[in-house]
């Protein structure tokens, strides 16, 4: 096919940034533009999802179990954070129908005509509604095979006006996600030997930032050359992930990449950079990435539960009692951390490394 010249711009040209949905739907597309081509890393290893079992947290035991059941699940939660940095939450009380509706309405947004989405083409990480392509296309040399929609859903809720039902569905889900996050963070606080409400109070979660990011990964004719999202860790305390049942998430565990799919009606949860800071490195944010396929569209929705923007996040003083337990990270205001991330490429844990005092 004859492709637009902008799709094969030379390295000295600034390519026109268009949605990946538009490119993927180009008639007769058989190869990807050079601006989306990554060099495969031969050292990356993927193991079968059947070889490793992701920890499963029964949320109902955390909130409604007997004291003994709750104690055991808190211990299990702490081990999941420490050993994996990723876990699957079941019996969380978020209706399956609500999660399905949210995925459907997000698909509806991506299906809107490009001109209707144009008003939300934000540039700043704290724009209340922002859609675009790749991650930070203004600084990236190679783009990622995805489009995104990000909304700030707390402390003030924002939503695009279309499609119909998006606002109501996303608002309900954001509220329920915060409830689940609050209880998980209580359990994590207790497991660290802190008061149950330590994280909630120290980081002002009542006005904590919640970001909902919908990701759209259309079929790719050369999935082995493209990347949906590169290896990275998330800002914030916890990230919740739901998806449309199409696999694509890979988590780094013991030096290898593991395929993670989750089970129906579960929520995948991972430790964020700021929980690593608060725990002084006991619970580490984990590298994960998104791969693409050549058959079907994958839609995922990641909801980041973070501190308030003005909170200075530093290791909990109660976890620092000697030279052996000295702080491993500098304190940093959450807002400053977000702006730091936005000004750079998404590359591993490079942003967390900037506030790291010593390796842990």
PDB file of N, CA, C and O in Angstrom, residues 272-316:
ATOM      1  N   UNK A 272       3.392   0.501  43.545  1.00  0.00           N
ATOM      2  CA  UNK A 272       3.929   1.659  42.839  1.00  0.00           C
ATOM      3  C   UNK A 272       5.193   2.187  43.493  1.00  0.00           C
ATOM      4  O   UNK A 272       5.564   1.796  44.610  1.00  0.00           O
ATOM      5  N   UNK A 273       5.857   3.106  42.808  1.00  0.00           N
ATOM      6  CA  UNK A 273       7.113   3.681  43.296  1.00  0.00           C
ATOM      7  C   UNK A 273       6.982   4.275  44.690  1.00  0.00           C
ATOM      8  O   UNK A 273       7.900   4.187  45.507  1.00  0.00           O
ATOM      9  N   UNK A 274       5.843   4.894  44.964  1.00  0.00           N
ATOM     10  CA  UNK A 274       5.722   5.614  46.234  1.00  0.00           C
ATOM     11  C   UNK A 274       5.443   4.705  47.417  1.00  0.00           C
ATOM     12  O   UNK A 274       5.759   5.060  48.554  1.00  0.00           O
ATOM     13  N   UNK A 275       4.911   3.521  47.154  1.00  0.00           N
ATOM     14  CA  UNK A 275       4.826   2.528  48.222  1.00  0.00           C
ATOM     15  C   UNK A 275       6.221   1.961  48.488  1.00  0.00           C
ATOM     16  O   UNK A 275       6.561   1.655  49.638  1.00  0.00           O
ATOM     17  N   UNK A 276       7.039   1.836  47.445  1.00  0.00           N
ATOM     18  CA  UNK A 276       8.420   1.416  47.657  1.00  0.00           C
ATOM     19  C   UNK A 276       9.149   2.430  48.539  1.00  0.00           C
ATOM     20  O   UNK A 276       9.899   2.057  49.446  1.00  0.00           O
ATOM     21  N   UNK A 277       8.925   3.719  48.286  1.00  0.00           N
ATOM     22  CA  UNK A 277       9.580   4.756  49.093  1.00  0.00           C
ATOM     23  C   UNK A 277       9.103   4.694  50.540  1.00  0.00           C
ATOM     24  O   UNK A 277       9.912   4.688  51.470  1.00  0.00           O
ATOM     25  N   UNK A 278       7.788   4.635  50.739  1.00  0.00           N
ATOM     26  CA  UNK A 278       7.226   4.618  52.101  1.00  0.00           C
ATOM     27  C   UNK A 278       7.753   3.423  52.888  1.00  0.00           C
ATOM     28  O   UNK A 278       8.085   3.534  54.074  1.00  0.00           O
ATOM     29  N   UNK A 279       7.843   2.264  52.225  1.00  0.00           N
ATOM     30  CA  UNK A 279       8.293   1.051  52.913  1.00  0.00           C
ATOM     31  C   UNK A 279       9.814   0.971  53.010  1.00  0.00           C
ATOM     32  O   UNK A 279      10.358  -0.020  53.511  1.00  0.00           O
ATOM     33  N   UNK A 280      10.500   2.011  52.515  1.00  0.00           N
ATOM     34  CA  UNK A 280      11.966   2.075  52.499  1.00  0.00           C
ATOM     35  C   UNK A 280      12.582   0.916  51.730  1.00  0.00           C
ATOM     36  O   UNK A 280      13.674   0.448  52.049  1.00  0.00           O
ATOM     37  N   UNK A 281      11.853   0.460  50.707  1.00  0.00           N
ATOM     38  CA  UNK A 281      12.397  -0.562  49.830  1.00  0.00           C
ATOM     39  C   UNK A 281      11.985  -1.977  50.146  1.00  0.00           C
ATOM     40  O   UNK A 281      12.336  -2.903  49.406  1.00  0.00           O
ATOM     41  N   UNK A 282      11.212  -2.167  51.229  1.00  0.00           N
ATOM     42  CA  UNK A 282      10.776  -3.537  51.544  1.00  0.00           C
ATOM     43  C   UNK A 282       9.827  -4.043  50.461  1.00  0.00           C
ATOM     44  O   UNK A 282       9.910  -5.195  50.033  1.00  0.00           O
ATOM     45  N   UNK A 283       8.903  -3.200  50.045  1.00  0.00           N
ATOM     46  CA  UNK A 283       7.993  -3.535  48.959  1.00  0.00           C
ATOM     47  C   UNK A 283       8.430  -2.754  47.713  1.00  0.00           C
ATOM     48  O   UNK A 283       8.396  -1.525  47.718  1.00  0.00           O
ATOM     49  N   UNK A 284       8.842  -3.462  46.700  1.00  0.00           N
ATOM     50  CA  UNK A 284       9.404  -2.797  45.522  1.00  0.00           C
ATOM     51  C   UNK A 284       8.401  -2.723  44.372  1.00  0.00           C
ATOM     52  O   UNK A 284       7.696  -3.698  44.102  1.00  0.00           O
ATOM     53  N   UNK A 285       8.363  -1.578  43.726  1.00  0.00           N
ATOM     54  CA  UNK A 285       7.593  -1.486  42.491  1.00  0.00           C
ATOM     55  C   UNK A 285       8.259  -2.392  41.465  1.00  0.00           C
ATOM     56  O   UNK A 285       9.484  -2.511  41.427  1.00  0.00           O
ATOM     57  N   UNK A 286       7.459  -3.040  40.662  1.00  0.00           N
ATOM     58  CA  UNK A 286       7.994  -4.071  39.775  1.00  0.00           C
ATOM     59  C   UNK A 286       7.884  -3.638  38.314  1.00  0.00           C
ATOM     60  O   UNK A 286       6.929  -2.961  37.917  1.00  0.00           O
ATOM     61  N   UNK A 287       8.885  -4.013  37.538  1.00  0.00           N
ATOM     62  CA  UNK A 287       8.854  -3.711  36.112  1.00  0.00           C
ATOM     63  C   UNK A 287       7.790  -4.563  35.419  1.00  0.00           C
ATOM     64  O   UNK A 287       7.672  -5.760  35.677  1.00  0.00           O
ATOM     65  N   UNK A 288       7.029  -3.940  34.550  1.00  0.00           N
ATOM     66  CA  UNK A 288       6.054  -4.653  33.738  1.00  0.00           C
ATOM     67  C   UNK A 288       5.962  -3.977  32.388  1.00  0.00           C
ATOM     68  O   UNK A 288       6.404  -2.835  32.216  1.00  0.00           O
ATOM     69  N   UNK A 289       5.417  -4.662  31.409  1.00  0.00           N
ATOM     70  CA  UNK A 289       5.324  -4.130  30.061  1.00  0.00           C
ATOM     71  C   UNK A 289       4.084  -4.695  29.380  1.00  0.00           C
ATOM     72  O   UNK A 289       3.458  -5.646  29.877  1.00  0.00           O
ATOM     73  N   UNK A 290       3.732  -4.107  28.239  1.00  0.00           N
ATOM     74  CA  UNK A 290       2.596  -4.583  27.456  1.00  0.00           C
ATOM     75  C   UNK A 290       3.082  -4.962  26.067  1.00  0.00           C
ATOM     76  O   UNK A 290       3.753  -4.174  25.397  1.00  0.00           O
ATOM     77  N   UNK A 291       2.768  -6.188  25.661  1.00  0.00           N
ATOM     78  CA  UNK A 291       3.085  -6.629  24.308  1.00  0.00           C
ATOM     79  C   UNK A 291       1.803  -6.631  23.482  1.00  0.00           C
ATOM     80  O   UNK A 291       0.699  -6.614  24.019  1.00  0.00           O
ATOM     81  N   UNK A 292       1.956  -6.642  22.167  1.00  0.00           N
ATOM     82  CA  UNK A 292       0.791  -6.561  21.283  1.00  0.00           C
ATOM     83  C   UNK A 292       0.683  -7.831  20.452  1.00  0.00           C
ATOM     84  O   UNK A 292       1.591  -8.665  20.434  1.00  0.00           O
ATOM     85  N   UNK A 293      -0.446  -7.990  19.777  1.00  0.00           N
ATOM     86  CA  UNK A 293      -0.678  -9.170  18.948  1.00  0.00           C
ATOM     87  C   UNK A 293      -1.196  -8.734  17.581  1.00  0.00           C
ATOM     88  O   UNK A 293      -1.487  -7.557  17.364  1.00  0.00           O
ATOM     89  N   UNK A 294      -1.297  -9.671  16.657  1.00  0.00           N
ATOM     90  CA  UNK A 294      -1.715  -9.326  15.293  1.00  0.00           C
ATOM     91  C   UNK A 294      -3.151  -9.728  14.972  1.00  0.00           C
ATOM     92  O   UNK A 294      -3.542  -9.749  13.812  1.00  0.00           O
ATOM     93  N   UNK A 295      -3.937 -10.047  16.011  1.00  0.00           N
ATOM     94  CA  UNK A 295      -5.283 -10.550  15.755  1.00  0.00           C
ATOM     95  C   UNK A 295      -6.399  -9.677  16.321  1.00  0.00           C
ATOM     96  O   UNK A 295      -7.373  -9.369  15.631  1.00  0.00           O
ATOM     97  N   UNK A 296      -6.278  -9.299  17.579  1.00  0.00           N
ATOM     98  CA  UNK A 296      -7.402  -8.614  18.242  1.00  0.00           C
ATOM     99  C   UNK A 296      -6.928  -7.409  19.034  1.00  0.00           C
ATOM    100  O   UNK A 296      -5.753  -7.306  19.410  1.00  0.00           O
ATOM    101  N   UNK A 297      -7.868  -6.507  19.313  1.00  0.00           N
ATOM    102  CA  UNK A 297      -7.586  -5.310  20.105  1.00  0.00           C
ATOM    103  C   UNK A 297      -7.622  -5.636  21.591  1.00  0.00           C
ATOM    104  O   UNK A 297      -8.531  -6.315  22.072  1.00  0.00           O
ATOM    105  N   UNK A 298      -6.626  -5.155  22.296  1.00  0.00           N
ATOM    106  CA  UNK A 298      -6.612  -5.264  23.758  1.00  0.00           C
ATOM    107  C   UNK A 298      -6.914  -3.905  24.356  1.00  0.00           C
ATOM    108  O   UNK A 298      -6.340  -2.891  23.930  1.00  0.00           O
ATOM    109  N   UNK A 299      -7.802  -3.875  25.332  1.00  0.00           N
ATOM    110  CA  UNK A 299      -8.106  -2.650  26.074  1.00  0.00           C
ATOM    111  C   UNK A 299      -7.846  -2.923  27.547  1.00  0.00           C
ATOM    112  O   UNK A 299      -8.357  -3.900  28.106  1.00  0.00           O
ATOM    113  N   UNK A 300      -7.045  -2.106  28.164  1.00  0.00           N
ATOM    114  CA  UNK A 300      -6.801  -2.226  29.603  1.00  0.00           C
ATOM    115  C   UNK A 300      -7.071  -0.883  30.264  1.00  0.00           C
ATOM    116  O   UNK A 300      -6.965   0.166  29.625  1.00  0.00           O
ATOM    117  N   UNK A 301      -7.443  -0.938  31.524  1.00  0.00           N
ATOM    118  CA  UNK A 301      -7.696   0.282  32.293  1.00  0.00           C
ATOM    119  C   UNK A 301      -6.893   0.201  33.578  1.00  0.00           C
ATOM    120  O   UNK A 301      -7.131  -0.655  34.429  1.00  0.00           O
ATOM    121  N   UNK A 302      -5.907   1.074  33.687  1.00  0.00           N
ATOM    122  CA  UNK A 302      -5.058   1.141  34.872  1.00  0.00           C
ATOM    123  C   UNK A 302      -5.493   2.337  35.717  1.00  0.00           C
ATOM    124  O   UNK A 302      -5.615   3.451  35.208  1.00  0.00           O
ATOM    125  N   UNK A 303      -5.744   2.084  36.983  1.00  0.00           N
ATOM    126  CA  UNK A 303      -6.169   3.146  37.892  1.00  0.00           C
ATOM    127  C   UNK A 303      -5.133   3.288  38.990  1.00  0.00           C
ATOM    128  O   UNK A 303      -4.947   2.379  39.806  1.00  0.00           O
ATOM    129  N   UNK A 304      -4.437   4.413  38.978  1.00  0.00           N
ATOM    130  CA  UNK A 304      -3.360   4.661  39.944  1.00  0.00           C
ATOM    131  C   UNK A 304      -3.940   5.343  41.175  1.00  0.00           C
ATOM    132  O   UNK A 304      -4.624   6.368  41.077  1.00  0.00           O
ATOM    133  N   UNK A 305      -3.660   4.761  42.338  1.00  0.00           N
ATOM    134  CA  UNK A 305      -4.076   5.342  43.615  1.00  0.00           C
ATOM    135  C   UNK A 305      -2.845   5.999  44.241  1.00  0.00           C
ATOM    136  O   UNK A 305      -1.895   5.302  44.611  1.00  0.00           O
ATOM    137  N   UNK A 306      -2.850   7.316  44.329  1.00  0.00           N
ATOM    138  CA  UNK A 306      -1.658   8.011  44.782  1.00  0.00           C
ATOM    139  C   UNK A 306      -1.885   8.906  45.982  1.00  0.00           C
ATOM    140  O   UNK A 306      -3.024   9.120  46.421  1.00  0.00           O
ATOM    141  N   UNK A 307      -0.807   9.470  46.522  1.00  0.00           N
ATOM    142  CA  UNK A 307      -0.902  10.447  47.603  1.00  0.00           C
ATOM    143  C   UNK A 307      -1.527  11.744  47.092  1.00  0.00           C
ATOM    144  O   UNK A 307      -1.802  11.893  45.901  1.00  0.00           O
ATOM    145  N   UNK A 308      -1.725  12.695  47.990  1.00  0.00           N
ATOM    146  CA  UNK A 308      -2.134  14.022  47.539  1.00  0.00           C
ATOM    147  C   UNK A 308      -0.945  14.668  46.835  1.00  0.00           C
ATOM    148  O   UNK A 308       0.209  14.346  47.112  1.00  0.00           O
ATOM    149  N   UNK A 309      -1.231  15.578  45.928  1.00  0.00           N
ATOM    150  CA  UNK A 309      -0.165  16.183  45.129  1.00  0.00           C
ATOM    151  C   UNK A 309       0.861  16.917  45.981  1.00  0.00           C
ATOM    152  O   UNK A 309       2.042  16.978  45.630  1.00  0.00           O
ATOM    153  N   UNK A 310       0.439  17.485  47.107  1.00  0.00           N
ATOM    154  CA  UNK A 310       1.350  18.265  47.945  1.00  0.00           C
ATOM    155  C   UNK A 310       2.061  17.427  49.006  1.00  0.00           C
ATOM    156  O   UNK A 310       2.885  17.949  49.753  1.00  0.00           O
ATOM    157  N   UNK A 311       1.749  16.137  49.088  1.00  0.00           N
ATOM    158  CA  UNK A 311       2.398  15.280  50.083  1.00  0.00           C
ATOM    159  C   UNK A 311       3.855  15.038  49.722  1.00  0.00           C
ATOM    160  O   UNK A 311       4.177  14.722  48.575  1.00  0.00           O
ATOM    161  N   UNK A 312       4.726  15.192  50.701  1.00  0.00           N
ATOM    162  CA  UNK A 312       6.126  14.807  50.530  1.00  0.00           C
ATOM    163  C   UNK A 312       6.233  13.342  50.938  1.00  0.00           C
ATOM    164  O   UNK A 312       5.965  12.985  52.087  1.00  0.00           O
ATOM    165  N   UNK A 313       6.597  12.502  49.986  1.00  0.00           N
ATOM    166  CA  UNK A 313       6.663  11.063  50.234  1.00  0.00           C
ATOM    167  C   UNK A 313       8.088  10.686  50.592  1.00  0.00           C
ATOM    168  O   UNK A 313       9.027  10.940  49.835  1.00  0.00           O
ATOM    169  N   UNK A 314       8.244  10.082  51.753  1.00  0.00           N
ATOM    170  CA  UNK A 314       9.557   9.657  52.229  1.00  0.00           C
ATOM    171  C   UNK A 314       9.371   8.374  53.037  1.00  0.00           C
ATOM    172  O   UNK A 314       8.253   8.002  53.388  1.00  0.00           O
ATOM    173  N   UNK A 315      10.455   7.656  53.342  1.00  0.00           N
ATOM    174  CA  UNK A 315      10.326   6.443  54.147  1.00  0.00           C
ATOM    175  C   UNK A 315       9.662   6.734  55.493  1.00  0.00           C
ATOM    176  O   UNK A 315       9.938   7.765  56.116  1.00  0.00           O
ATOM    177  N   UNK A 316       8.789   5.823  55.921  1.00  0.00           N
ATOM    178  CA  UNK A 316       8.114   5.989  57.212  1.00  0.00           C
ATOM    179  C   UNK A 316       9.154   6.033  58.329  1.00  0.00           C
ATOM    180  O   UNK A 316       9.979   5.118  58.436  1.00  0.00           O
TER     181      UNK A 316
END
